[in-house]
């Protein structure tokens, strides 16, 4: 056991001496309280440690003890439905023990040690198993079967395995090598969990949010960023995705944001039902909370902790969606630590390795063939919020993130100000995934889905050009077809793209309804285009159909099939007589 002494304390960074043999990224316990820390620099005899808990009260001369291993995540049944801090202490357990939200030096086992899980083997005595092979399962929640996989470094023939109720510390199988298998395994959070093969993502993450599903989709295994200025809707967007996207598992990281936002998640999720399983949403969710009032350095780990847990469920063959709100706060933690280490600063004071850290994080997204047998495919989709100071997207965190993420959902202060939510700018946002998703859309929704998407976007682009003309010469100078186009564009913006995250029905829009809504708008547009030469446009502008279009997003899900075909039929047969 390596034990050193503190020589200097600078905020979350502590320097120690007398720790020969310690390695970078080793985990240590700092001071009499045994605060959790990690070695981030070794320079001769001096070791720099980032401490994941508040360091006030620590004194020079107090001991620093090496744990002789890197920082590890504990993986096993019981992760779902739990709320952790950045170093995987379960927040509720700690609150129970100490009466406060989080006490320093407090420890709580990440996985419950006394709970028994019913283990059902799928492997048998005599089977040869190796890293990644599934040997059995546990029903972790009613919807999620937790696969028990052979951890790295273990290989052999099973000599004992039996169905029964076990805690995560009791062996569920034994190999001829003498090695034992448990339901719990450990993984160093900074190291990506390997897979057999990365494969091209080809299935969309269905979000129930029209602007994403129709305009800027992200596949399961893709990555997207949501940059936006203060109050533009980053958190509401991330939470809507956490609630409604069709991932099997959601990992939600609240990183450096206000505590009350996390409280909203905590109080709301248990009440909400997963639209696919009817189960409380919390049962498919792992929350990692490192709010603004919690130690800065642990923001850094919260990101790695979250993605490690996401990869672990991916390895079972699940589609996992990870939301990180906000990656800017994580980058700021990097900057603060780097400053304390007196490293040479790069752009805007961020460390020169900011770009590579951001890239490494997003590169852990992907769709994979999992290691081991039986054959499994899984994915991790990463959606990172970015909070650029002053909403300036040219700053380093936004720029480095958009270089690597495949979809860019740019929030716009002007849209938010005019209460157009989600305030995603449809002209500047993009998805690079349309090519890989095209087949899926054609097969499941028909080629016209993509054709309609294109038409809507073209109308909005044309609107943008026409608006410039209107500013110069006024609306009256426009041709009748152009006036019609402007009103259709407004309908697309207000009645299709706008979506109220807090409305009982509108919060989640099934794909079929999205399809019908596009069809209704475009059918009406075509009908008006037919009439616009024969009827004055001002008459068309008064049609009651505009009003009906503005209400279609509130059509309840059970009525989609009965309402829309009839509505669209009526729109298509709009005649001159109807106008008079
Ligand atoms: N989709 C939406 N539907 C309805 N209201 C929304 C939507 N998105 C955002 N809002 C409104 O905007 C407000 C601010 O949104 P949010 O808290 O998500 O912003 P933010 O970008 O996370 O802000 P901050 O920079 O402070 O973290 C919300 O409280 C809500 O009133
Ligand atoms: Mg926010």
Coordinates of C-alpha atoms and ligand atoms in Angstrom, one line a residue:
X1 CA 0.0 0.0 0.0
X2 CA 1.5 3.3 -1.1
X3 CA 0.9 6.1 1.5
X4 CA 2.1 9.7 0.9
X5 CA 1.6 13.1 2.5
X6 CA -0.3 16.1 1.3
X7 CA 2.1 19.0 0.4
X8 CA -0.3 21.5 -1.2
X9 CA -4.1 22.0 -1.6
X10 CA -5.5 24.1 -4.4
X11 CA -9.2 23.8 -4.6
X12 CA -10.0 20.3 -6.0
X13 CA -6.4 19.6 -6.8
X14 CA -4.1 18.2 -4.1
X15 CA -0.4 17.6 -4.4
X16 CA 1.3 14.8 -2.5
X17 CA 4.8 13.5 -2.0
X18 CA 6.2 10.1 -1.1
X19 CA 4.1 7.9 -3.4
X20 CA 6.7 6.1 -5.5
X21 CA 5.3 3.6 -7.8
X22 CA 1.9 5.3 -8.1
X23 CA 0.5 5.5 -11.6
X24 CA -1.5 8.1 -13.4
X25 CA -5.3 7.4 -13.1
X26 CA -4.8 5.4 -9.9
X27 CA -7.5 6.0 -7.4
X28 CA -6.5 7.4 -4.0
X29 CA -8.1 8.2 -0.6
X30 CA -7.1 11.7 0.5
X31 CA -6.7 13.0 4.1
X32 CA -8.1 11.7 7.3
X33 CA -11.6 11.7 5.8
X34 CA -10.5 9.5 3.0
X35 CA -11.9 11.7 0.2
X36 CA -12.0 10.0 -3.2
X37 CA -9.5 11.2 -5.7
X38 CA -7.6 10.2 -8.8
X39 CA -4.0 10.7 -9.8
X40 CA -3.9 13.0 -12.8
X41 CA -0.2 13.9 -13.0
X42 CA 3.1 12.3 -11.7
X43 CA 6.1 14.6 -11.9
X44 CA 9.2 13.2 -10.3
X45 CA 8.3 12.8 -6.6
X46 CA 5.2 15.0 -6.8
X47 CA 1.8 13.6 -7.5
X48 CA -1.2 15.7 -8.5
X49 CA -4.6 14.4 -7.5
X50 CA -8.0 15.6 -8.4
X51 CA -10.4 15.2 -5.5
X52 CA -14.0 14.4 -6.1
X53 CA -15.2 15.9 -2.9
X54 CA -14.9 19.3 -1.2
X55 CA -11.4 19.8 0.0
X56 CA -11.9 22.6 2.6
X57 CA -10.6 21.5 6.0
X58 CA -7.9 19.3 4.4
X59 CA -4.4 20.1 5.8
X60 CA -0.9 19.7 4.5
X61 CA 0.7 16.6 6.0
X62 CA -2.5 14.5 6.0
X63 CA -2.0 11.1 4.5
X64 CA -2.9 10.0 0.9
X65 CA -3.5 6.4 0.3
X66 CA -3.4 4.5 -3.0
X67 CA -6.1 2.1 -3.7
X68 CA -3.8 0.4 -6.2
X69 CA -6.3 0.4 -9.0
X70 CA -7.9 2.9 -11.4
X71 CA -11.3 4.3 -10.7
X72 CA -13.9 1.6 -11.3
X73 CA -17.6 1.5 -12.0
X74 CA -19.5 -1.3 -10.4
X75 CA -21.8 -2.9 -12.9
X76 CA -24.6 -5.4 -12.2
X77 CA -28.3 -5.7 -11.5
X78 CA -29.7 -2.8 -9.5
X79 CA -28.3 0.1 -11.6
X80 CA -31.7 0.8 -13.2
X81 CA -33.8 3.2 -11.2
X82 CA -30.9 4.4 -9.1
X83 CA -29.5 7.9 -8.8
X84 CA -25.8 8.3 -8.5
X85 CA -23.4 11.1 -8.0
X86 CA -20.3 11.4 -10.3
X87 CA -18.4 8.8 -8.4
X88 CA -21.2 6.3 -8.3
X89 CA -22.4 6.8 -4.7
X90 CA -26.1 6.2 -4.6
X91 CA -27.6 9.5 -3.6
X92 CA -30.6 8.2 -1.8
X93 CA -28.7 5.7 0.3
X94 CA -26.3 8.3 1.4
X95 CA -29.1 10.7 2.2
X96 CA -30.6 8.1 4.4
X97 CA -27.3 7.4 6.3
X98 CA -26.3 10.9 7.0
X99 CA -29.4 12.9 6.8
X100 CA -27.9 15.4 4.3
X101 CA -27.9 15.2 0.6
X102 CA -24.2 14.2 0.4
X103 CA -21.7 14.0 3.1
X104 CA -18.0 14.0 2.5
X105 CA -16.1 10.8 2.7
X106 CA -19.5 9.0 2.8
X107 CA -19.5 5.8 1.0
X108 CA -22.4 3.8 -0.2
X109 CA -22.1 0.7 -2.2
X110 CA -23.1 1.4 -5.8
X111 CA -25.0 -1.9 -5.9
X112 CA -27.1 -3.1 -3.1
X113 CA -25.1 -5.8 -1.2
X114 CA -28.0 -7.5 0.6
X115 CA -30.6 -7.6 -2.1
X116 CA -31.1 -11.1 -3.7
X117 CA -31.7 -11.4 -7.4
X118 CA -33.1 -14.5 -9.0
X119 CA -30.4 -15.8 -11.3
X120 CA -31.4 -18.1 -14.2
X121 CA -28.5 -19.8 -16.0
X122 CA -28.4 -20.2 -19.7
X123 CA -25.0 -21.8 -19.7
X124 CA -24.4 -25.3 -18.4
X125 CA -21.8 -27.3 -16.6
X126 CA -19.2 -28.3 -19.2
X127 CA -19.6 -25.2 -21.4
X128 CA -16.4 -23.3 -22.3
X129 CA -16.9 -19.6 -21.7
X130 CA -14.9 -16.5 -22.3
X131 CA -15.1 -12.7 -22.1
X132 CA -18.5 -11.4 -23.1
X133 CA -20.4 -14.7 -23.1
X134 CA -23.8 -14.6 -21.5
X135 CA -24.1 -17.3 -18.8
X136 CA -27.6 -16.4 -17.5
X137 CA -29.9 -13.6 -16.6
X138 CA -31.8 -11.7 -13.9
X139 CA -35.1 -9.9 -14.3
X140 CA -33.9 -6.5 -13.2
X141 CA -37.2 -4.7 -13.9
X142 CA -40.4 -6.0 -15.5
X143 CA -39.2 -4.9 -18.9
X144 CA -35.4 -5.4 -18.7
X145 CA -33.7 -8.7 -18.5
X146 CA -30.2 -8.2 -17.2
X147 CA -27.7 -10.5 -18.9
X148 CA -24.9 -11.8 -16.7
X149 CA -21.8 -11.7 -18.9
X150 CA -18.3 -13.2 -18.3
X151 CA -16.0 -10.3 -17.4
X152 CA -12.7 -9.6 -19.1
X153 CA -9.7 -11.8 -18.3
X154 CA -11.8 -14.9 -17.4
X155 CA -12.0 -18.0 -19.5
X156 CA -12.6 -21.7 -18.8
X157 CA -15.0 -24.5 -18.5
X158 CA -18.0 -24.2 -16.1
X159 CA -17.8 -26.7 -13.3
X160 CA -20.7 -25.3 -11.2
X161 CA -23.7 -23.1 -12.1
X162 CA -27.1 -23.2 -10.6
X163 CA -30.4 -21.3 -10.6
X164 CA -31.2 -19.5 -7.4
X165 CA -31.3 -16.3 -5.4
X166 CA -28.0 -14.6 -5.0
X167 CA -26.6 -11.2 -3.9
X168 CA -24.2 -9.5 -6.2
X169 CA -21.3 -10.7 -4.0
X170 CA -22.1 -14.4 -4.1
X171 CA -20.7 -16.5 -6.9
X172 CA -23.2 -17.8 -9.4
X173 CA -20.8 -20.1 -11.3
X174 CA -17.3 -21.6 -11.0
X175 CA -14.8 -22.5 -13.7
X176 CA -12.2 -25.3 -13.9
X177 CA -9.6 -22.6 -13.4
X178 CA -10.9 -21.9 -10.0
X179 CA -12.2 -18.5 -11.1
X180 CA -15.7 -17.6 -9.9
X181 CA -18.4 -15.6 -11.7
X182 CA -20.5 -13.0 -10.0
X183 CA -23.4 -10.8 -11.1
X184 CA -21.3 -7.8 -10.3
X185 CA -18.3 -6.8 -12.4
X186 CA -15.9 -3.8 -12.3
X187 CA -14.8 -1.6 -15.2
X188 CA -12.3 1.3 -15.3
X189 CA -14.5 4.2 -16.4
X190 CA -12.1 5.9 -18.7
X191 CA -11.5 2.9 -20.9
X192 CA -14.2 2.2 -23.5
X193 CA -15.7 -1.2 -23.2
X194 CA -14.7 -3.3 -26.3
X195 CA -17.1 -4.9 -28.7
X196 CA -16.6 -7.5 -31.4
X197 CA -17.3 -5.0 -34.2
X198 CA -18.7 -1.6 -34.8
X199 CA -21.4 -1.6 -37.4
X200 CA -23.2 1.2 -39.3
X201 CA -26.2 2.5 -37.4
X202 CA -29.3 2.1 -39.6
X203 CA -32.2 2.4 -37.2
X204 CA -33.5 5.8 -36.2
X205 CA -33.9 6.7 -32.5
X206 CA -37.6 7.5 -32.6
X207 CA -38.1 10.5 -30.3
X208 CA -41.7 11.5 -30.7
X209 CA -40.4 15.0 -31.4
X210 CA -41.4 16.1 -34.9
X211 CA -38.4 18.3 -35.5
X212 CA -36.0 15.4 -34.8
X213 CA -37.9 12.5 -36.3
X214 CA -38.8 14.3 -39.5
X215 CA -36.0 16.9 -40.0
X216 CA -32.9 16.0 -38.2
X217 CA -33.0 12.3 -37.1
X218 CA -30.3 10.5 -35.2
X219 CA -29.8 6.8 -35.4
X220 CA -29.5 4.4 -32.5
X221 CA -25.8 4.5 -32.1
X222 CA -25.4 8.0 -33.5
X223 CA -24.5 11.2 -31.7
X224 CA -26.1 14.6 -31.6
X225 CA -25.4 17.9 -29.9
X226 CA -27.9 20.5 -28.6
X227 CA -26.1 23.8 -28.2
X228 CA -28.1 26.7 -27.0
X229 CA -27.9 29.9 -25.1
X230 CA -29.2 30.4 -21.6
X231 CA -32.9 29.4 -21.2
X232 CA -33.3 28.2 -24.8
X233 CA -34.5 24.7 -24.0
X234 CA -31.5 22.4 -23.7
X235 CA -32.8 20.8 -20.6
X236 CA -36.4 20.5 -21.7
X237 CA -35.2 18.9 -25.0
X238 CA -32.9 16.4 -23.2
X239 CA -35.6 15.5 -20.8
X240 CA -38.2 15.1 -23.6
X241 CA -35.7 12.7 -25.3
X242 CA -35.1 10.8 -22.0
X243 CA -38.8 10.4 -21.5
X244 CA -40.0 9.6 -25.0
X245 CA -37.3 8.2 -27.2
X246 CA -37.6 4.5 -27.9
X247 CA -34.3 3.5 -26.4
X248 CA -34.4 0.4 -24.1
X249 CA -32.3 2.1 -21.4
X250 CA -31.7 5.8 -20.7
X251 CA -28.7 7.2 -18.9
X252 CA -29.2 10.8 -17.9
X253 CA -26.3 12.8 -16.7
X254 CA -27.0 16.1 -15.0
X255 CA -23.5 17.6 -15.1
X256 CA -22.9 20.9 -13.4
X257 CA -26.5 22.2 -13.9
X258 CA -28.8 23.6 -11.3
X259 CA -30.0 21.1 -8.7
X260 CA -33.6 21.9 -9.1
X261 CA -33.5 20.7 -12.7
X262 CA -32.4 17.4 -11.4
X263 CA -35.1 17.4 -8.8
X264 CA -37.6 17.8 -11.6
X265 CA -36.4 14.7 -13.2
X266 CA -36.4 12.9 -9.9
X267 CA -39.9 13.8 -9.0
X268 CA -41.3 13.5 -12.5
X269 CA -39.8 10.3 -13.9
X270 CA -41.2 7.9 -11.3
X271 CA -44.7 9.2 -12.2
X272 CA -44.4 9.0 -16.0
X273 CA -45.1 5.9 -17.9
X274 CA -43.0 4.5 -20.7
X275 CA -45.4 4.6 -23.7
X276 CA -44.1 1.3 -24.9
X277 CA -44.1 -0.8 -21.8
X278 CA -46.5 1.0 -19.5
X279 CA -43.9 0.8 -16.8
X280 CA -42.6 3.8 -14.8
X281 CA -39.9 5.5 -16.8
X282 CA -37.5 5.4 -13.9
X283 CA -37.3 1.6 -14.4
X284 CA -35.3 2.0 -17.6
X285 CA -33.3 5.0 -16.4
X286 CA -30.0 5.5 -14.5
X287 CA -29.6 9.0 -13.3
X288 CA -26.2 10.6 -12.6
X289 CA -26.4 13.9 -10.8
X290 CA -23.5 16.1 -10.3
X291 CA -25.2 19.5 -9.9
X292 CA -23.7 22.9 -9.8
X293 CA -23.4 22.8 -6.0
X294 CA -21.5 19.6 -6.0
X295 CA -17.7 19.3 -6.4
X296 CA -16.3 20.4 -9.7
X297 CA -13.9 17.5 -10.3
X298 CA -16.7 14.9 -10.0
X299 CA -18.3 16.5 -13.1
X300 CA -15.4 15.1 -14.9
X301 CA -16.1 11.6 -13.8
X302 CA -19.9 11.8 -14.1
X303 CA -19.5 11.8 -17.9
X304 CA -17.3 8.7 -17.9
X305 CA -19.4 6.9 -15.3
X306 CA -22.5 7.5 -17.4
X307 CA -21.0 6.3 -20.6
X308 CA -19.5 3.2 -19.0
X309 CA -22.9 2.2 -17.6
X310 CA -24.4 2.9 -21.1
X311 CA -21.9 0.6 -22.7
X312 CA -22.5 -2.1 -20.2
X313 CA -26.2 -2.3 -21.1
X314 CA -25.3 -2.0 -24.8
X315 CA -23.2 -5.2 -24.3
X316 CA -26.3 -7.0 -23.2
X317 CA -27.8 -6.2 -26.6
X318 CA -29.8 -3.1 -25.6
X319 CA -30.3 0.3 -27.3
X320 CA -29.1 2.8 -24.8
X321 CA -29.6 6.6 -25.1
X322 CA -27.3 8.8 -23.0
X323 CA -28.0 12.5 -22.4
X324 CA -25.4 14.7 -20.9
X325 CA -26.6 18.1 -19.7
X326 CA -24.3 20.0 -20.0
X327 CA -21.0 19.0 -21.6
X328 CA -19.9 22.6 -21.2
X329 CA -19.8 22.3 -17.5
X330 CA -17.7 19.2 -17.9
X331 CA -15.3 21.1 -20.1
X332 CA -15.2 23.9 -17.5
X333 CA -14.2 21.4 -14.9
X334 CA -11.3 20.3 -17.2
X335 CA -10.3 23.9 -17.6
X336 CA -10.4 24.5 -13.8
X337 CA -8.3 21.4 -13.1
X338 CA -5.9 22.2 -15.9
X339 CA -5.5 25.8 -14.5
X340 CA -4.7 24.4 -11.0
X341 CA -2.0 22.1 -12.6
X342 CA -0.6 25.2 -14.3
X343 CA -0.8 23.6 -17.6
X344 CA -0.3 25.7 -20.8
X345 CA -3.8 26.9 -21.7
X346 CA -5.2 26.6 -25.2
X347 CA -8.1 28.4 -26.7
X348 CA -10.2 30.4 -24.2
X349 CA -8.2 28.9 -21.3
X350 CA -9.3 25.3 -22.0
X351 CA -6.6 22.8 -21.9
X352 CA -5.1 21.8 -25.3
X353 CA -6.5 18.3 -25.0
X354 CA -10.1 19.6 -24.9
X355 CA -10.7 18.5 -28.5
X356 CA -9.4 15.0 -28.0
X357 CA -11.4 14.5 -24.7
X358 CA -14.6 15.6 -26.4
X359 CA -13.8 13.3 -29.4
X360 CA -13.1 10.3 -27.1
X361 CA -16.4 10.8 -25.4
X362 CA -18.5 11.0 -28.6
X363 CA -16.6 8.1 -30.1
X364 CA -18.0 5.8 -27.4
X365 CA -21.3 6.2 -29.1
X366 CA -22.0 3.6 -31.7
X367 CA -23.8 0.5 -32.8
X368 CA -21.9 -2.8 -32.2
X369 CA -22.0 -6.5 -32.4
X370 CA -21.3 -7.4 -28.8
X371 CA -18.4 -9.6 -27.7
X372 CA -19.2 -13.3 -26.9
X373 CA -22.2 -15.5 -27.5
X374 CA -25.0 -15.6 -28.2
X375 CA -25.0 -13.0 -31.0
X376 CA -26.2 -9.6 -29.7
X377 CA -26.3 -6.1 -31.2
X378 CA -26.5 -3.1 -29.1
X379 CA -26.1 0.7 -29.3
X380 CA -25.2 3.8 -27.4
X381 CA -26.6 7.0 -28.7
X382 CA -25.1 10.1 -27.2
X383 CA -26.9 13.4 -27.0
X384 CA -24.9 16.2 -25.5
X385 CA -26.1 19.6 -24.5
X386 CA -23.7 22.5 -24.9
X387 CA -24.1 25.8 -23.2
X388 CA -21.9 28.3 -25.1
X389 CA -21.3 31.5 -23.1
X390 CA -23.5 34.3 -24.6
X391 CA -24.9 31.7 -27.1
X392 CA -21.8 32.1 -29.3
X393 CA -21.5 28.9 -31.2
X394 CA -17.9 29.7 -32.4
X395 CA -16.5 28.9 -28.9
X396 CA -14.3 25.8 -28.5
X397 CA -16.7 23.4 -26.8
X398 CA -19.4 23.8 -29.5
X399 CA -16.9 23.8 -32.3
X400 CA -15.1 20.7 -31.1
X401 CA -18.4 18.9 -30.4
X402 CA -19.9 19.6 -33.8
X403 CA -16.9 18.4 -35.6
X404 CA -17.5 14.9 -34.1
X405 CA -21.3 14.6 -33.6
X406 CA -23.4 13.5 -36.5
X407 CA -26.4 15.8 -35.8
X408 CA -26.5 19.4 -34.8
X409 CA -29.6 20.7 -33.2
X410 CA -29.0 24.4 -32.8
X411 CA -31.2 26.2 -30.3
X412 CA -32.0 29.8 -31.2
X413 CA -32.5 32.6 -28.7
X414 CA -34.9 34.4 -31.0
X415 CA -37.1 31.4 -31.4
X416 CA -37.1 30.8 -27.6
X417 CA -37.9 34.5 -27.0
X418 CA -40.9 34.3 -29.3
X419 CA -41.8 31.1 -27.5
X420 CA -41.4 28.9 -30.5
X421 CA -40.5 25.6 -28.7
X422 CA -38.5 23.5 -29.3
X423 CA -36.4 26.4 -30.4
X424 CA -34.4 24.4 -32.9
X425 CA -33.4 26.5 -35.8
X426 CA -34.5 24.5 -38.9
X427 CA -32.3 26.4 -41.3
X428 CA -29.0 25.9 -39.5
X429 CA -29.5 22.5 -37.9
X430 CA -28.5 19.4 -39.7
X431 CA -28.3 15.6 -39.5
X432 CA -25.6 13.7 -41.4
X433 CA -27.4 10.5 -40.9
X434 CA -30.1 10.8 -43.6
X435 CA -28.2 8.5 -46.0
X436 CA -27.9 5.7 -43.5
X437 CA -31.5 6.0 -42.3
X438 CA -33.1 6.4 -45.7
X439 CA -33.8 2.6 -46.2
X440 CA -35.4 2.4 -42.8
X441 CA -37.7 5.3 -43.5
X442 CA -38.6 4.0 -47.0
X443 CA -39.4 0.5 -45.7
X444 CA -41.3 1.6 -42.6
X445 CA -43.0 4.8 -43.6
X446 CA -42.9 4.8 -47.4
X447 CA -40.8 6.8 -49.8
X448 CA -43.3 9.7 -49.5
X449 CA -42.2 10.3 -45.9
X450 CA -38.9 11.5 -47.1
X451 CA -40.4 13.3 -50.1
X452 CA -42.7 15.2 -47.8
X453 CA -39.8 16.0 -45.5
X454 CA -38.0 17.5 -48.4
X455 CA -41.0 19.5 -49.5
X456 CA -41.5 21.0 -46.0
X457 CA -37.8 22.0 -45.8
X458 CA -37.9 23.5 -49.3
X459 CA -41.0 25.6 -48.3
X460 CA -39.2 26.8 -45.2
X461 CA -36.1 27.7 -47.2
X462 CA -38.2 29.6 -49.8
X463 CA -39.9 31.4 -46.9
X464 CA -36.6 32.6 -45.7
X465 CA -35.8 34.1 -49.1
X466 CA -39.3 35.6 -49.4
X467 CA -39.0 37.2 -46.0
X468 CA -36.0 39.1 -47.1
X469 CA -38.0 40.5 -50.0
X470 CA -41.0 41.3 -47.8
X471 CA -38.6 43.3 -45.6
X472 CA -37.6 45.4 -48.6
X473 CA -40.8 45.9 -50.5
X474 CA -43.6 44.7 -48.3
X475 CA -46.0 41.7 -48.4
X476 CA -48.4 43.3 -50.9
X477 CA -45.9 43.2 -53.6
X478 CA -45.7 39.3 -53.5
X479 CA -47.5 37.2 -56.0
X480 CA -50.5 35.2 -54.8
X481 CA -48.7 31.9 -54.9
X482 CA -45.9 33.4 -52.7
X483 CA -48.4 34.7 -50.2
X484 CA -49.8 31.2 -50.0
X485 CA -46.4 29.8 -49.5
X486 CA -45.7 32.2 -46.6
X487 CA -48.9 31.1 -44.9
X488 CA -48.1 27.4 -45.4
X489 CA -44.6 28.0 -44.1
X490 CA -46.1 29.6 -41.0
X491 CA -48.4 26.6 -40.6
X492 CA -45.4 24.3 -40.8
X493 CA -43.5 26.3 -38.2
X494 CA -46.4 26.9 -35.8
X495 CA -48.5 23.8 -36.2
X496 CA -45.9 21.2 -37.1
X497 CA -42.5 22.1 -35.8
X498 CA -43.7 23.7 -32.6
X499 CA -44.3 21.0 -30.0
X500 CA -45.2 21.7 -26.4
X501 CA -43.2 19.4 -24.1
X502 CA -45.7 20.0 -21.3
X503 CA -48.9 19.2 -23.2
X504 CA -50.5 15.9 -22.3
X505 CA -51.0 14.8 -25.9
X506 CA -48.5 16.9 -27.9
X507 CA -45.4 16.0 -25.8
X508 CA -45.1 12.8 -27.6
X509 CA -46.1 12.5 -31.3
X510 CA -46.2 9.0 -32.8
X511 CA -44.5 8.6 -36.2
X512 CA -47.8 7.8 -37.9
X513 CA -49.3 11.0 -36.7
X514 CA -46.2 12.9 -37.8
X515 CA -46.7 11.4 -41.2
X516 CA -50.4 12.4 -41.4
X517 CA -49.7 15.9 -40.1
X518 CA -47.2 16.4 -43.0
X519 CA -49.6 14.9 -45.4
X520 CA -52.5 17.2 -44.2
X521 CA -50.4 20.3 -44.6
X522 CA -49.1 19.4 -48.0
X523 CA -52.5 18.2 -49.3
X524 CA -54.1 21.5 -48.2
X525 CA -51.2 23.4 -49.8
X526 CA -51.8 21.6 -53.1
X527 CA -55.5 22.2 -53.0
X528 CA -54.9 25.9 -52.4
X529 CA -52.3 26.0 -55.2
X530 CA -55.0 24.7 -57.6
X531 CA -57.4 27.4 -56.6
X532 CA -55.1 30.3 -56.2
X533 CA -55.4 31.5 -59.8
X534 CA -59.2 31.4 -59.8
X535 CA -60.0 32.7 -56.3
X536 CA -58.4 35.8 -54.7
X537 CA -55.8 34.7 -52.1
X538 CA -57.4 36.8 -49.4
X539 CA -60.4 34.5 -49.6
X540 CA -58.3 31.4 -49.3
X541 CA -56.6 32.9 -46.3
X542 CA -59.9 33.0 -44.5
X543 CA -60.7 29.3 -44.9
X544 CA -61.5 27.5 -41.7
X545 CA -59.0 24.7 -42.7
X546 CA -56.1 26.8 -41.4
X547 CA -57.7 26.7 -38.0
X548 CA -58.2 23.0 -38.2
X549 CA -54.6 22.4 -39.2
X550 CA -53.5 24.3 -36.1
X551 CA -55.5 21.9 -33.9
X552 CA -54.4 18.6 -35.4
X553 CA -51.5 18.1 -33.0
X554 CA -54.0 17.8 -30.2
X555 CA -55.7 14.8 -31.8
X556 CA -55.4 12.0 -29.2
X557 CA -53.4 8.9 -30.2
X558 CA -56.4 6.6 -30.2
X559 CA -58.1 8.8 -32.8
X560 CA -55.2 9.2 -35.2
X561 CA -56.5 6.4 -37.5
X562 CA -60.0 7.6 -37.6
X563 CA -59.4 11.4 -37.8
X564 CA -56.6 11.9 -40.2
X565 CA -57.6 9.9 -43.3
X566 CA -61.0 11.6 -43.3
X567 CA -59.5 15.1 -42.7
X568 CA -56.9 14.6 -45.4
X569 CA -59.6 13.4 -47.8
X570 CA -61.6 16.6 -47.1
X571 CA -58.6 18.8 -47.7
X572 CA -57.8 17.2 -51.0
X573 CA -61.3 17.8 -52.3
X574 CA -61.4 21.5 -51.4
X575 CA -63.2 23.3 -54.2
X576 CA -63.9 26.7 -55.4
X577 CA -67.5 26.4 -54.1
X578 CA -66.2 25.8 -50.5
X579 CA -64.4 29.1 -50.6
X580 CA -67.4 31.2 -51.5
Ligands
LIG1 N1 -40.3 22.0 -26.0 C1 -40.7 22.9 -25.1 N2 -42.1 23.1 -24.9 C2 -42.5 24.0 -24.0 N3 -41.7 24.9 -23.4 C3 -40.4 24.8 -23.5 C4 -39.8 23.8 -24.4 N4 -38.5 24.0 -24.4 C5 -38.2 25.0 -23.6 N5 -39.4 25.5 -23.0 C6 -39.5 26.6 -22.1 O1 -38.2 27.2 -21.9 C7 -37.8 27.3 -20.6 C8 -36.3 27.1 -20.5 O2 -35.9 25.8 -21.0 P1 -34.7 25.0 -20.4 O3 -34.6 25.1 -19.0 O4 -34.7 23.7 -21.1 O5 -33.5 25.9 -21.0 P2 -31.9 25.6 -20.9 O6 -31.4 25.9 -22.3 O7 -31.7 24.3 -20.3 O8 -31.5 26.7 -19.9 P3 -30.1 26.9 -19.1 O9 -29.1 27.5 -20.0 O10 -30.6 27.8 -17.9 O11 -29.8 25.5 -18.6 C9 -38.6 26.1 -20.0 O12 -38.7 26.3 -18.6 C10 -39.9 26.2 -20.7 O13 -40.7 27.1 -20.2
LIG2 MG1 -30.6 23.7 -18.7

